[in-house]
Amino acid sequence: MPVPLLSLCLIVRDEAERLAACLNSAAALVDEIVVGDTGSLDKTPALARQLGARVVELTWGEDFAAARNACVAVAHGEWVLFIDADERLEPCDGSALRERLGLDQAPGYTVEIVSPR
């Protein structure tokens, strides 16, 4: 199996109400989805699996960097996109992004976040 180009990673806890909209907004753009669950008491892990994500059970140690690193450690993508469960990706043709990621030697990118708040 070829290495996925783009992995989506999320750190979540009790996000069942928001997770489907988030993952559905990104599903066509990414090659894999890794959800790091930090102890949900709702149906978040089951929903994530149902939507095609690989769920990693994490112990929350009050450290977002450690949780992100744990997700990256199991992601297979050459590039990793982190978003929160309450964020959505705008619909787009991902071919330009994939071309850029496949050709560019940049160590990383930042993206614009537009918040309705």
XYZ file of C-alpha atoms in Angstrom:
117
model
C 0.000 0.000 0.000
C 1.448 3.413 -0.920
C 2.156 5.915 1.825
C -0.731 8.390 2.088
C 0.226 11.895 1.150
C -1.987 13.724 3.635
C -3.171 12.621 7.074
C -5.790 14.456 9.091
C -5.293 14.319 12.858
C -7.640 15.477 15.588
C -7.467 15.385 19.359
C -10.956 14.982 20.780
C -12.994 14.349 23.872
C -16.783 14.144 23.899
C -17.165 15.636 20.411
C -19.893 13.347 19.034
C -22.133 16.315 18.174
C -19.470 18.043 16.054
C -17.289 15.236 14.745
C -19.289 14.101 11.714
C -19.412 17.575 10.160
C -15.686 18.009 10.728
C -14.610 14.647 9.308
C -17.043 14.840 6.396
C -15.660 18.249 5.437
C -12.164 16.775 5.092
C -12.766 13.202 3.944
C -12.334 13.869 0.212
C -9.122 15.834 0.749
C -7.151 13.499 3.021
C -5.867 9.957 2.684
C -6.342 8.927 6.286
C -7.903 10.253 9.454
C -6.411 9.679 12.897
C -8.504 10.643 15.902
C -6.742 10.804 19.245
C -9.451 10.358 21.857
C -8.559 11.565 25.341
C -11.288 9.776 27.281
C -14.655 10.492 25.714
C -17.701 9.438 27.695
C -20.024 9.847 24.708
C -20.028 7.993 21.383
C -17.117 9.934 19.878
C -14.754 6.953 19.363
C -17.443 4.755 17.792
C -18.604 7.582 15.530
C -15.042 8.311 14.435
C -14.538 4.647 13.498
C -17.873 4.595 11.674
C -16.694 7.594 9.630
C -13.485 5.816 8.636
C -11.051 7.191 11.194
C -8.443 5.226 13.052
C -8.962 5.949 16.733
C -6.036 6.112 19.123
C -6.954 6.007 22.806
C -4.846 8.615 24.623
C -4.408 9.340 28.301
C -4.887 13.063 28.758
C -1.878 14.487 30.543
C -2.768 18.174 30.207
C -0.323 18.399 27.295
C -1.566 19.126 23.776
C 1.921 18.699 22.310
C 2.198 15.165 23.700
C -1.253 14.290 22.341
C -0.383 15.707 18.911
C 2.891 13.801 18.898
C 1.048 10.582 19.755
C -1.261 11.121 16.768
C 1.607 11.931 14.422
C 3.404 8.788 15.575
C 0.652 6.595 14.130
C -0.173 8.708 11.064
C 1.248 7.465 7.780
C 1.061 10.664 5.746
C 4.034 12.590 4.513
C 2.045 15.665 5.581
C -0.259 16.034 8.578
C -3.124 18.484 8.938
C -4.350 19.146 12.481
C -7.783 20.665 13.027
C -10.230 20.728 15.914
C -13.579 18.941 15.887
C -15.440 22.246 15.760
C -13.593 23.304 12.594
C -14.576 22.596 8.989
C -12.637 22.671 5.755
C -14.120 24.695 2.940
C -15.111 22.575 -0.058
C -12.349 22.682 -2.631
C -10.640 20.771 -5.387
C -7.717 19.279 -3.542
C -5.616 18.714 -6.655
C -3.733 22.020 -6.300
C -2.967 21.290 -2.653
C -1.805 17.763 -3.441
C 0.382 19.027 -6.256
C 1.956 21.618 -3.962
C 2.568 19.104 -1.200
C 4.025 16.611 -3.656
C 6.481 19.041 -5.203
C 7.364 21.540 -2.507
C 10.203 21.087 -0.082
C 8.800 23.496 2.507
C 8.971 22.169 6.076
C 5.368 23.175 6.725
C 2.505 25.531 5.984
C 0.070 27.650 7.897
C -3.546 28.009 6.890
C -6.067 30.773 7.336
C -8.811 30.084 9.849
C -11.993 32.050 9.374
C -14.134 32.073 12.496
C -17.766 33.225 12.597
C -17.149 34.497 16.147
